[in-house]
Coordinates of C-alpha atoms and ligand atoms in Angstrom, one line a residue:
X18 CA 101.1 -15.1 -61.8
X19 CA 104.2 -17.3 -63.3
X20 CA 103.8 -20.1 -65.9
X21 CA 107.2 -20.9 -66.9
X22 CA 107.5 -23.1 -63.8
X23 CA 109.9 -25.2 -65.9
X24 CA 112.9 -24.7 -68.1
X25 CA 111.2 -25.2 -71.0
X26 CA 114.8 -24.8 -72.7
X27 CA 113.8 -22.2 -75.8
X28 CA 114.6 -24.6 -78.4
X29 CA 112.9 -22.1 -80.8
X30 CA 115.7 -19.8 -80.2
X31 CA 118.3 -22.4 -81.7
X32 CA 120.3 -21.6 -85.1
X33 CA 117.3 -20.6 -88.0
X34 CA 118.5 -23.4 -90.1
X35 CA 118.2 -25.9 -87.9
X36 CA 114.8 -25.0 -87.1
X37 CA 113.9 -24.8 -91.1
X38 CA 114.9 -28.2 -91.2
X39 CA 113.1 -29.6 -88.0
X40 CA 109.8 -28.0 -89.1
X41 CA 110.5 -29.2 -92.8
X42 CA 110.9 -32.7 -91.8
X43 CA 108.3 -32.8 -88.7
X44 CA 105.7 -35.2 -89.0
X45 CA 106.3 -35.4 -92.9
X46 CA 105.1 -39.1 -93.4
X47 CA 102.0 -38.3 -91.6
X48 CA 100.6 -35.2 -92.7
X49 CA 102.7 -31.8 -91.3
X50 CA 99.4 -30.3 -90.8
X51 CA 97.8 -33.0 -88.6
X52 CA 99.3 -31.4 -85.4
X53 CA 99.9 -28.0 -87.1
X54 CA 99.8 -24.5 -85.3
X55 CA 98.4 -22.3 -87.5
X56 CA 98.3 -18.6 -86.8
X57 CA 95.8 -16.3 -88.3
X58 CA 97.4 -12.8 -89.7
X59 CA 94.5 -10.3 -90.8
X60 CA 96.8 -8.0 -92.7
X61 CA 95.1 -5.0 -92.4
X62 CA 96.0 -4.9 -88.8
X63 CA 99.1 -7.3 -88.5
X64 CA 102.2 -4.2 -89.4
X65 CA 102.2 -1.5 -91.6
X66 CA 105.3 -0.6 -93.8
X67 CA 104.7 2.7 -95.3
X68 CA 102.7 4.3 -92.4
X69 CA 99.2 4.8 -94.6
X70 CA 97.6 3.2 -91.3
X71 CA 97.0 0.2 -93.4
X72 CA 98.6 -3.4 -92.9
X73 CA 100.5 -4.6 -95.7
X74 CA 102.4 -7.6 -97.1
X75 CA 105.9 -6.3 -96.9
X76 CA 104.8 -5.3 -92.8
X77 CA 103.9 -9.0 -92.6
X78 CA 106.9 -9.7 -94.1
X79 CA 109.4 -8.4 -91.7
X80 CA 107.5 -9.7 -88.8
X81 CA 108.2 -13.4 -90.2
X82 CA 111.1 -13.9 -87.5
X83 CA 108.3 -13.0 -84.8
X84 CA 106.3 -16.1 -85.9
X85 CA 109.1 -17.9 -86.3
X86 CA 110.3 -17.3 -82.9
X87 CA 107.1 -17.7 -81.4
X88 CA 106.8 -21.6 -82.7
X89 CA 104.2 -21.9 -84.7
X90 CA 104.2 -24.3 -87.9
X91 CA 101.6 -22.1 -90.5
X92 CA 100.6 -18.4 -91.0
X93 CA 97.0 -18.1 -92.8
X94 CA 96.6 -15.2 -94.6
X95 CA 93.4 -13.6 -94.8
X96 CA 92.3 -12.3 -98.1
X97 CA 95.0 -9.4 -99.8
X98 CA 93.6 -9.7 -103.5
X99 CA 92.2 -6.8 -105.3
X100 CA 89.3 -5.5 -103.7
X101 CA 87.0 -2.6 -103.1
X102 CA 86.8 -3.9 -99.5
X103 CA 83.0 -3.8 -98.8
X104 CA 83.8 -6.7 -96.3
X105 CA 87.8 -6.2 -96.0
X106 CA 88.8 -7.7 -98.4
X107 CA 86.3 -10.8 -98.5
X108 CA 85.0 -8.9 -101.7
X109 CA 87.3 -10.3 -104.2
X110 CA 87.7 -8.3 -107.5
X111 CA 90.7 -10.3 -109.3
X112 CA 91.4 -13.3 -107.5
X113 CA 95.2 -13.0 -109.1
X114 CA 96.4 -9.8 -108.1
X115 CA 97.1 -8.5 -104.7
X116 CA 95.3 -5.3 -103.8
X117 CA 97.8 -1.9 -104.2
X118 CA 96.6 -1.1 -100.8
X119 CA 98.7 -4.6 -99.4
X120 CA 101.8 -4.4 -101.9
X121 CA 102.4 -6.4 -105.3
X122 CA 102.3 -9.9 -106.7
X123 CA 106.0 -9.6 -106.0
X124 CA 105.6 -8.9 -102.6
X125 CA 103.6 -11.7 -101.7
X126 CA 106.2 -14.0 -103.9
X127 CA 109.0 -12.8 -101.7
X128 CA 106.6 -13.4 -98.4
X129 CA 105.9 -16.7 -99.5
X130 CA 109.5 -17.4 -100.1
X131 CA 111.1 -15.7 -96.4
X132 CA 108.5 -18.1 -94.7
X133 CA 109.6 -20.6 -96.5
X134 CA 113.4 -19.9 -95.8
X135 CA 112.1 -19.9 -91.9
X136 CA 110.3 -23.2 -91.6
X137 CA 106.8 -21.3 -91.9
X138 CA 104.1 -22.5 -94.4
X139 CA 101.3 -20.5 -95.9
X140 CA 97.9 -20.5 -96.4
X141 CA 96.2 -18.6 -98.0
X142 CA 92.6 -17.4 -98.0
X143 CA 90.2 -18.2 -101.1
X144 CA 87.0 -16.8 -101.5
X145 CA 84.5 -19.0 -103.9
X146 CA 81.2 -18.2 -102.6
X147 CA 81.2 -14.8 -103.7
X148 CA 83.4 -12.3 -105.5
X149 CA 82.9 -8.5 -105.5
X150 CA 80.3 -6.7 -107.5
X151 CA 83.5 -5.0 -108.9
X152 CA 84.6 -7.8 -110.6
X153 CA 85.1 -8.2 -114.0
X154 CA 82.1 -10.9 -114.6
X155 CA 79.8 -9.4 -113.0
X156 CA 80.2 -5.6 -114.2
X157 CA 80.1 -7.2 -117.5
X158 CA 76.8 -9.1 -116.6
X159 CA 75.2 -5.8 -115.4
X160 CA 76.2 -4.1 -118.7
X161 CA 74.9 -6.1 -120.9
X162 CA 72.0 -6.5 -119.3
X163 CA 69.3 -9.7 -119.5
X164 CA 70.4 -12.4 -122.0
X165 CA 74.3 -12.1 -121.2
X166 CA 76.0 -14.9 -120.5
X167 CA 78.2 -13.6 -117.9
X168 CA 74.9 -13.6 -115.6
X169 CA 74.7 -17.6 -115.9
X170 CA 77.8 -17.1 -113.7
X171 CA 75.6 -15.8 -110.9
X172 CA 71.9 -16.1 -109.4
X173 CA 70.3 -13.0 -111.4
X174 CA 66.3 -14.2 -111.7
X175 CA 63.3 -12.1 -112.3
X176 CA 61.9 -10.7 -109.2
X177 CA 58.0 -12.0 -107.9
X178 CA 55.0 -9.8 -108.2
X179 CA 53.3 -8.0 -110.8
X180 CA 56.2 -6.1 -112.1
X181 CA 58.5 -7.9 -110.6
X182 CA 59.5 -5.6 -107.6
X183 CA 59.8 -8.9 -105.0
X184 CA 63.0 -10.9 -104.4
X185 CA 62.6 -14.3 -106.0
X186 CA 62.4 -16.0 -102.7
X187 CA 62.5 -15.0 -99.0
X188 CA 66.6 -15.7 -98.2
X189 CA 67.9 -13.2 -95.9
X190 CA 71.5 -11.8 -96.1
X191 CA 74.0 -13.1 -92.9
X192 CA 74.7 -9.3 -92.6
X193 CA 71.0 -8.4 -92.5
X194 CA 67.8 -7.3 -95.2
X195 CA 67.1 -9.5 -97.7
X196 CA 70.0 -11.7 -99.9
X197 CA 68.4 -10.2 -103.2
X198 CA 69.0 -6.6 -104.5
X199 CA 67.7 -5.5 -107.5
X200 CA 69.4 -4.2 -111.3
X201 CA 68.5 -1.7 -113.4
X202 CA 68.9 -2.4 -116.8
X203 CA 71.5 -0.7 -119.5
X204 CA 67.9 1.4 -120.2
X205 CA 67.2 2.5 -116.7
X206 CA 64.5 0.2 -116.7
X207 CA 64.3 -1.9 -113.0
X208 CA 65.9 -5.3 -114.0
X209 CA 66.2 -8.7 -112.5
X210 CA 67.6 -9.6 -109.2
X211 CA 70.9 -10.8 -108.2
X212 CA 71.3 -13.0 -104.3
X213 CA 74.1 -12.1 -102.3
X214 CA 74.3 -14.3 -99.0
X215 CA 76.2 -11.3 -97.3
X216 CA 76.9 -7.8 -98.8
X217 CA 75.2 -6.4 -101.8
X218 CA 78.6 -5.9 -103.1
X219 CA 79.2 -9.8 -102.5
X220 CA 76.9 -11.3 -105.4
X221 CA 76.9 -15.1 -105.0
X222 CA 78.7 -17.2 -107.8
X223 CA 76.6 -20.0 -109.4
X224 CA 78.4 -23.4 -109.4
X225 CA 76.1 -24.9 -111.4
X226 CA 78.0 -23.0 -114.6
X227 CA 81.0 -24.6 -115.6
X228 CA 82.5 -21.5 -116.0
X229 CA 82.8 -20.7 -112.9
X230 CA 84.3 -24.5 -111.5
X231 CA 87.2 -24.0 -114.6
X232 CA 88.1 -20.7 -113.0
X233 CA 88.9 -21.5 -109.6
X234 CA 90.6 -24.8 -110.6
X235 CA 92.7 -22.3 -112.7
X236 CA 93.2 -19.6 -109.5
X237 CA 94.2 -22.8 -107.1
X238 CA 97.2 -23.6 -109.5
X239 CA 97.9 -20.0 -109.7
X240 CA 98.9 -19.8 -106.4
X241 CA 100.2 -23.3 -106.0
X242 CA 102.3 -22.4 -108.4
X243 CA 103.5 -19.1 -106.5
X244 CA 104.4 -21.6 -103.9
X245 CA 101.4 -21.9 -101.1
X246 CA 100.8 -24.7 -99.2
X247 CA 97.2 -24.6 -98.7
X248 CA 94.0 -22.6 -98.8
X249 CA 91.4 -21.5 -96.1
X250 CA 88.1 -22.1 -98.2
X251 CA 86.1 -19.1 -96.9
X252 CA 82.4 -19.9 -96.6
X253 CA 82.9 -23.6 -97.5
X254 CA 79.5 -24.9 -96.8
X255 CA 78.1 -22.4 -99.2
X256 CA 78.5 -22.3 -102.8
X257 CA 76.1 -25.1 -103.9
X258 CA 72.3 -24.0 -103.3
X259 CA 69.3 -26.4 -103.3
X260 CA 67.7 -27.2 -106.6
X261 CA 65.1 -23.9 -107.7
X262 CA 66.6 -22.1 -104.5
X263 CA 63.3 -22.4 -102.8
X264 CA 61.9 -20.0 -99.5
X265 CA 62.6 -21.0 -96.5
X266 CA 59.5 -20.0 -95.3
X267 CA 60.9 -18.6 -92.0
X268 CA 61.1 -15.1 -91.0
X269 CA 63.5 -15.9 -88.2
X270 CA 66.2 -17.5 -90.1
X271 CA 69.4 -16.1 -88.5
X272 CA 67.9 -18.1 -85.9
X273 CA 68.0 -21.4 -87.9
X274 CA 71.4 -20.8 -89.0
X275 CA 73.7 -23.5 -86.8
X276 CA 70.8 -25.8 -86.4
X277 CA 69.4 -26.7 -89.3
X278 CA 70.6 -27.8 -92.7
X279 CA 69.5 -24.5 -95.0
X280 CA 68.9 -24.4 -99.0
X281 CA 72.3 -22.3 -99.5
X282 CA 74.3 -24.1 -96.9
X283 CA 75.8 -27.2 -96.2
X284 CA 74.2 -28.5 -99.3
X285 CA 75.7 -32.5 -100.0
X286 CA 76.7 -30.9 -103.9
X287 CA 79.8 -28.9 -102.5
X288 CA 81.6 -32.0 -101.8
X289 CA 81.8 -32.9 -105.3
X290 CA 83.9 -29.9 -105.7
X291 CA 86.0 -30.6 -102.6
X292 CA 86.8 -34.0 -104.5
X293 CA 87.8 -32.2 -107.5
X294 CA 90.2 -29.6 -105.7
X295 CA 91.9 -32.1 -103.6
X296 CA 93.0 -33.9 -107.2
X297 CA 94.5 -31.1 -107.9
X298 CA 96.3 -30.0 -104.4
X299 CA 97.7 -33.8 -104.5
X300 CA 99.1 -33.2 -108.0
X301 CA 101.6 -30.7 -106.1
X302 CA 104.3 -32.1 -103.9
X303 CA 105.1 -30.8 -100.2
X304 CA 101.3 -32.0 -98.9
X305 CA 99.0 -28.8 -100.1
X306 CA 96.3 -28.6 -97.9
X307 CA 92.8 -27.3 -97.7
X308 CA 91.2 -25.9 -94.6
X309 CA 86.9 -25.9 -94.7
X310 CA 84.9 -22.8 -92.9
X311 CA 82.2 -24.7 -93.0
X312 CA 79.1 -23.6 -90.6
X313 CA 77.2 -26.8 -90.5
X314 CA 74.9 -27.6 -87.7
X315 CA 76.8 -30.2 -85.8
X316 CA 80.3 -31.9 -85.5
X317 CA 79.4 -34.6 -87.2
X318 CA 78.5 -32.9 -90.5
X319 CA 81.5 -30.9 -90.4
X320 CA 83.5 -34.3 -90.8
X321 CA 82.2 -34.7 -94.0
X322 CA 84.7 -32.0 -95.7
X323 CA 87.3 -33.2 -94.4
X324 CA 86.4 -37.5 -95.9
X325 CA 89.9 -38.9 -97.0
X326 CA 89.1 -37.1 -100.9
X327 CA 88.0 -33.9 -99.5
X328 CA 89.8 -31.3 -97.6
X329 CA 92.5 -31.6 -94.5
X330 CA 90.5 -29.8 -92.0
X331 CA 87.7 -27.9 -90.9
X332 CA 87.4 -25.3 -88.2
X333 CA 85.8 -26.4 -85.2
X334 CA 83.5 -23.7 -84.7
X335 CA 81.4 -25.7 -82.0
X336 CA 84.7 -25.5 -79.7
X337 CA 84.9 -22.2 -80.7
X338 CA 81.2 -21.5 -79.3
X339 CA 81.6 -23.3 -76.0
X340 CA 81.7 -21.1 -72.8
X341 CA 84.3 -21.9 -69.9
X342 CA 82.7 -24.8 -68.7
X343 CA 84.1 -27.9 -67.9
X344 CA 81.1 -30.2 -68.4
X345 CA 80.7 -28.2 -72.0
X346 CA 84.1 -28.4 -72.9
X347 CA 84.2 -32.1 -71.8
X348 CA 81.4 -33.1 -74.1
X349 CA 82.3 -31.0 -77.2
X350 CA 85.9 -32.3 -76.7
X351 CA 84.7 -35.9 -77.0
X352 CA 82.0 -35.0 -79.6
X353 CA 84.8 -33.8 -82.0
X354 CA 87.2 -36.3 -81.6
X355 CA 84.4 -38.9 -82.2
X356 CA 83.5 -36.8 -85.2
X357 CA 86.8 -37.4 -87.0
X358 CA 88.0 -40.3 -86.3
X359 CA 85.8 -42.6 -89.0
X360 CA 87.6 -40.0 -91.5
X361 CA 90.4 -40.3 -90.4
X362 CA 90.8 -36.4 -90.1
X363 CA 92.7 -34.4 -87.2
X364 CA 90.1 -32.5 -85.0
X365 CA 91.2 -28.9 -85.4
X366 CA 90.5 -26.1 -82.1
X367 CA 89.8 -22.5 -82.4
X368 CA 89.0 -19.6 -79.9
X369 CA 89.2 -16.5 -81.8
X370 CA 89.3 -15.4 -85.5
X371 CA 88.5 -12.4 -87.1
X372 CA 84.8 -13.1 -87.2
X373 CA 84.0 -13.2 -83.6
X374 CA 84.7 -11.7 -80.2
X375 CA 88.2 -12.3 -78.8
X376 CA 88.4 -15.1 -75.9
X377 CA 89.7 -12.8 -73.2
X378 CA 86.5 -10.8 -73.6
X379 CA 83.9 -13.8 -74.3
X380 CA 85.3 -15.5 -71.2
X381 CA 85.2 -12.2 -68.9
X382 CA 81.7 -12.0 -70.0
X383 CA 78.6 -14.3 -69.1
X384 CA 77.9 -17.0 -71.6
X385 CA 76.5 -15.2 -74.5
X386 CA 77.7 -16.1 -78.1
X387 CA 80.2 -15.0 -79.9
X388 CA 79.6 -11.4 -80.7
X389 CA 79.8 -9.5 -77.1
X390 CA 79.6 -5.9 -76.9
X391 CA 80.8 -5.5 -73.0
X392 CA 84.5 -5.6 -71.9
X393 CA 83.6 -7.8 -68.7
X394 CA 85.8 -8.3 -65.9
X395 CA 89.0 -8.2 -68.0
X396 CA 91.6 -9.9 -65.1
X397 CA 88.7 -12.7 -65.2
X398 CA 88.6 -12.9 -68.9
X399 CA 92.6 -12.9 -68.7
X400 CA 93.1 -15.5 -66.7
X401 CA 90.6 -17.8 -68.2
X402 CA 91.5 -16.9 -71.4
X403 CA 95.2 -18.2 -70.8
X404 CA 93.7 -21.2 -69.3
X405 CA 91.6 -21.6 -72.3
X406 CA 94.7 -21.5 -74.4
X407 CA 96.9 -23.6 -72.9
X408 CA 93.9 -26.5 -72.9
X409 CA 93.5 -25.6 -76.6
X410 CA 96.9 -26.7 -77.1
X411 CA 97.1 -29.9 -75.0
X412 CA 94.5 -31.2 -77.3
X413 CA 95.5 -33.7 -80.0
X414 CA 95.1 -32.1 -83.3
X415 CA 95.8 -28.9 -84.8
X416 CA 95.4 -25.6 -83.3
X417 CA 94.1 -22.1 -84.9
X418 CA 95.3 -19.2 -83.3
X419 CA 94.7 -15.7 -84.0
X420 CA 96.8 -12.6 -84.0
X421 CA 97.1 -10.6 -80.8
X422 CA 96.1 -13.7 -78.5
X423 CA 99.1 -14.5 -77.7
X424 CA 99.1 -11.0 -76.4
X425 CA 96.0 -11.6 -74.6
X426 CA 94.4 -8.8 -76.2
X427 CA 90.8 -7.9 -75.2
X428 CA 88.0 -6.8 -77.5
X429 CA 87.8 -3.2 -78.0
X430 CA 84.4 -3.3 -77.5
X431 CA 83.9 1.3 -77.0
X432 CA 85.2 1.9 -81.1
X433 CA 82.6 4.6 -81.6
X434 CA 80.7 4.3 -84.8
X435 CA 82.3 6.5 -86.9
X436 CA 85.3 4.2 -87.4
X437 CA 83.3 1.2 -87.7
X438 CA 84.1 -0.4 -91.3
X439 CA 82.1 -3.8 -90.6
X440 CA 79.4 -3.9 -93.3
X441 CA 77.1 -5.7 -91.0
X442 CA 77.2 -2.6 -88.4
X443 CA 75.7 -0.9 -91.1
X444 CA 72.7 -3.6 -91.9
X445 CA 71.5 -3.7 -88.5
X446 CA 69.2 -6.7 -88.6
X447 CA 72.2 -8.9 -89.6
X448 CA 74.3 -11.3 -87.4
X449 CA 77.7 -10.4 -86.7
X450 CA 77.7 -6.5 -86.9
X451 CA 80.9 -5.8 -83.9
X452 CA 83.2 -7.6 -85.9
X453 CA 86.0 -4.4 -85.7
X454 CA 86.4 -5.1 -82.3
X455 CA 89.0 -8.2 -83.0
X456 CA 90.5 -6.7 -86.0
X457 CA 92.0 -3.8 -84.2
X458 CA 95.7 -3.3 -85.3
X459 CA 98.7 -5.1 -83.1
X460 CA 100.8 -3.3 -80.8
X461 CA 104.2 -4.1 -81.3
X462 CA 106.5 -1.4 -79.2
X463 CA 106.8 2.0 -78.4
X464 CA 104.2 4.1 -75.6
X465 CA 102.4 6.3 -78.6
X466 CA 99.6 5.0 -80.7
X467 CA 100.0 2.9 -83.5
X468 CA 102.8 1.2 -80.9
X469 CA 105.1 0.1 -84.1
X470 CA 102.1 -1.0 -86.0
X471 CA 103.5 1.7 -88.3
X472 CA 106.7 3.3 -88.5
X473 CA 105.8 6.3 -86.7
X474 CA 104.6 7.5 -83.5
X475 CA 101.7 9.1 -83.9
X476 CA 101.2 8.2 -87.5
X477 CA 98.0 6.4 -88.1
X478 CA 96.1 3.1 -88.0
X479 CA 92.8 2.4 -89.9
X480 CA 91.1 1.6 -86.3
X481 CA 92.2 3.5 -83.2
X482 CA 94.3 1.5 -80.6
X483 CA 93.2 1.9 -77.0
X484 CA 95.8 3.5 -74.8
X485 CA 95.5 0.7 -72.5
X486 CA 97.5 -1.1 -75.2
X487 CA 100.9 0.1 -74.6
X488 CA 101.2 -2.0 -71.8
X489 CA 100.3 -5.1 -73.7
X490 CA 103.1 -4.7 -76.4
X491 CA 105.2 -7.2 -78.0
X492 CA 108.0 -5.6 -76.9
X493 CA 107.2 -5.2 -73.2
X494 CA 105.4 -8.6 -72.6
X495 CA 109.0 -10.0 -74.3
X496 CA 111.0 -11.6 -71.7
X497 CA 108.6 -11.1 -68.5
X498 CA 108.0 -14.7 -67.5
X499 CA 104.8 -13.7 -66.5
X500 CA 103.3 -12.2 -69.5
X501 CA 100.6 -13.7 -72.1
X502 CA 102.9 -13.9 -75.0
X503 CA 105.7 -15.9 -73.0
X504 CA 103.0 -18.4 -72.1
X505 CA 102.2 -19.0 -75.5
X506 CA 105.7 -19.1 -76.6
X507 CA 106.5 -21.9 -73.7
X508 CA 103.4 -23.5 -74.8
X509 CA 104.8 -23.8 -78.2
X510 CA 108.4 -24.6 -77.5
X511 CA 107.0 -27.6 -75.1
X512 CA 104.6 -28.7 -77.4
X513 CA 107.5 -29.2 -80.2
X514 CA 109.8 -30.7 -77.8
X515 CA 106.7 -33.3 -77.1
X516 CA 105.1 -34.3 -80.0
X517 CA 102.5 -36.3 -78.0
X518 CA 101.0 -33.3 -76.8
X519 CA 99.6 -32.3 -80.7
X520 CA 99.5 -36.1 -81.7
X521 CA 97.3 -38.4 -81.7
X522 CA 93.3 -38.8 -81.6
X523 CA 92.5 -40.1 -77.7
X524 CA 92.1 -38.2 -74.7
X525 CA 92.4 -39.8 -71.2
X526 CA 90.0 -38.8 -69.0
X527 CA 91.0 -39.2 -65.2
X528 CA 88.1 -39.0 -62.5
X529 CA 88.5 -35.1 -61.4
X530 CA 86.2 -33.0 -58.8
X531 CA 83.4 -31.1 -60.0
X532 CA 84.4 -28.0 -62.1
X533 CA 87.6 -29.2 -63.2
X534 CA 89.3 -31.6 -65.9
X535 CA 92.0 -33.9 -66.0
X536 CA 93.3 -36.0 -69.1
X537 CA 95.9 -38.0 -70.0
X538 CA 97.6 -38.1 -73.4
X539 CA 99.5 -41.5 -73.8
X540 CA 102.2 -42.1 -77.1
X541 CA 105.0 -44.0 -77.6
X542 CA 107.2 -40.9 -76.6
X543 CA 105.8 -40.6 -73.2
X544 CA 103.1 -39.4 -71.3
X545 CA 101.3 -36.0 -70.0
X546 CA 99.1 -34.7 -67.9
X547 CA 96.5 -31.6 -68.4
X548 CA 95.2 -30.4 -65.4
X549 CA 92.1 -27.6 -66.0
X550 CA 90.6 -26.0 -63.0
X551 CA 87.3 -23.9 -64.7
X552 CA 86.0 -23.2 -61.6
X553 CA 86.0 -20.0 -59.8
X554 CA 87.4 -21.5 -56.5
X555 CA 90.8 -23.3 -56.1
X556 CA 90.6 -27.0 -56.2
X557 CA 92.6 -30.0 -54.2
X558 CA 93.7 -32.8 -56.5
X559 CA 96.7 -35.1 -55.8
X560 CA 99.4 -34.2 -57.9
X561 CA 99.6 -36.1 -61.3
X562 CA 103.3 -35.4 -62.0
X563 CA 105.8 -33.4 -62.5
X564 CA 104.7 -29.4 -63.4
X565 CA 105.6 -28.7 -67.4
X566 CA 104.0 -25.1 -67.2
X567 CA 101.1 -23.4 -66.2
X568 CA 99.1 -20.5 -66.7
X569 CA 98.5 -19.3 -63.3
X570 CA 100.8 -19.9 -59.8
X571 CA 99.2 -23.6 -58.2
X572 CA 98.0 -22.3 -54.8
X573 CA 100.0 -24.6 -52.9
X574 CA 101.8 -28.5 -53.6
X575 CA 103.5 -31.1 -51.4
X576 CA 105.5 -33.9 -52.7
X577 CA 105.0 -37.3 -51.3
X578 CA 107.7 -37.9 -48.3
X579 CA 108.5 -40.7 -46.2
X580 CA 105.4 -43.1 -45.4
X581 CA 103.0 -39.6 -46.1
X582 CA 100.3 -40.1 -48.4
X583 CA 100.5 -38.9 -52.1
X584 CA 101.5 -35.3 -52.9
X585 CA 98.8 -33.2 -53.2
X586 CA 99.0 -29.8 -55.3
X587 CA 95.9 -26.6 -55.1
X588 CA 94.9 -25.4 -58.5
X589 CA 94.1 -22.1 -58.8
X590 CA 90.9 -21.1 -59.9
X591 CA 90.6 -21.0 -63.5
X592 CA 93.9 -22.0 -64.4
X593 CA 95.4 -25.1 -66.7
X594 CA 98.9 -26.6 -66.1
X595 CA 100.8 -29.4 -67.8
X596 CA 102.6 -32.4 -66.2
X597 CA 104.9 -34.8 -67.3
X598 CA 104.1 -38.3 -66.1
Ligands
GLC1685 C1 83.8 -15.6 -93.9 C2 84.6 -14.6 -93.4 C3 83.8 -13.2 -92.6 C4 83.4 -12.9 -94.4 C5 82.2 -13.8 -94.9 C6 81.8 -13.4 -96.3 O1 82.9 -16.0 -92.9 O2 85.5 -15.1 -92.4 O3 84.9 -12.7 -92.7 O4 82.4 -12.0 -93.7 O5 82.6 -15.4 -94.7 O6 82.7 -13.5 -97.2
CA1686 CA1 100.5 0.1 -95.1

């Protein structure tokens, strides 16, 4: 396969200072984030500087030039805060401290500064729905027992039943089992229950309590003062619960998630919180942003999070959940753009993250949701993944990449049970459960595990990497024009050279054969066409323009000749191409 048909003149290889200025100025007036490509780093699995098998901040720092050269605009870091790691850091014990496993606050400071010098912005994860059960507030609430004011900051309630032996309501944890755990009173007798929508080690805050809101405003300022460019807000749809915490009355709660408004998700009250936060973000120079991880029933409800006085972006999980199917893709693209237009926010696009099966594996299997346990047809999956990524990067708005997708990494579907750490794996009835498969450390170089993830060949990595990953390392793929890494580098370089690729809010659909998508993007700087063949057969179309980039070789082309009809192109099965017109 060749994707680099045209010389995209790798402008990212220019002197760092030139790039810095270019990035700093790009889109400054409209908002740098509107068409930004944002790369998610999962700190545990990116780069391990000290050889303990766990990724860390100095490791990330040492790899920033790689991200600059890849051509992304910003980096979102999953949590690196002090945490017992019951949910891989999404259980925060101290929001203002770095876990020693990842480094120190000084490392965080150095990382932010280095990133800025390279022209990369930094977005950190904020987890406001719940803390860790090791958080000082929760520990004190337990120790002090009933009546402690600290209890008001969480949801402590007496149980139902004669002796309070039943949970206060019928809500279930997203990770499986009841959403309530009973406490023990300081005198050893059974006590109240507390709410946790996720693991028992993640007690939900009570956002009705002003101390909680105050604390998070202060945490925002702490990191803004450190220089971060924004926050990815974890479970942004969860903080406000319906008054009285009413029963749901359903025993198939997980099936309802995503189709109905639940008494604990997407309650209208959350928007007041974001209005307050927006005012804080706007106090700081340099366009600091908030990005909502909001799972809502429809993209239209997602748009509520990005009204002009709320957050800047929200993940488009409807897009992430769409299979490789031309009709469904066209529909979700239209719905996404139509939903965001009235609120003036850019659409976002995402194919992979740390919670779902990597798209190279999803697309290797028949359609079946975002938690897939079989490797499927690897070659098919990779072909479609490459095509899907080029499609995503041709859409107007902002795109999120997840570390390793630029290497075409598959999910690791055969991790032995003993090495798994995902808490939902151990609470069988829950959703997710197999998220460790997308969290395996990145292969950078060399022939022996951990493939440059850690400093020593043969050294540890917190999850084992498959032997086949030696062939997928950054080192192996760099400079190989057929590699997925070079496809991403070329795509991001073209996108940077032709801002029309990410700008605007419109696509113009052109007629095209069944199983394909062809759209045109117009801007003052020029136009281009994106062709997608999502079918399993090659498809012949009229040549739309001059080829810029393709995820696979076109099967054949003919140039228009004197007196002949228009030129034609045969699009390879499962391929996307960009054309200058
Ligand atoms: C978000 C995170 C996920 C975590 C959950 C609970 O969905 O992305 O990794 O398990 O929140 O914090
Ligand atoms: Ca380490």
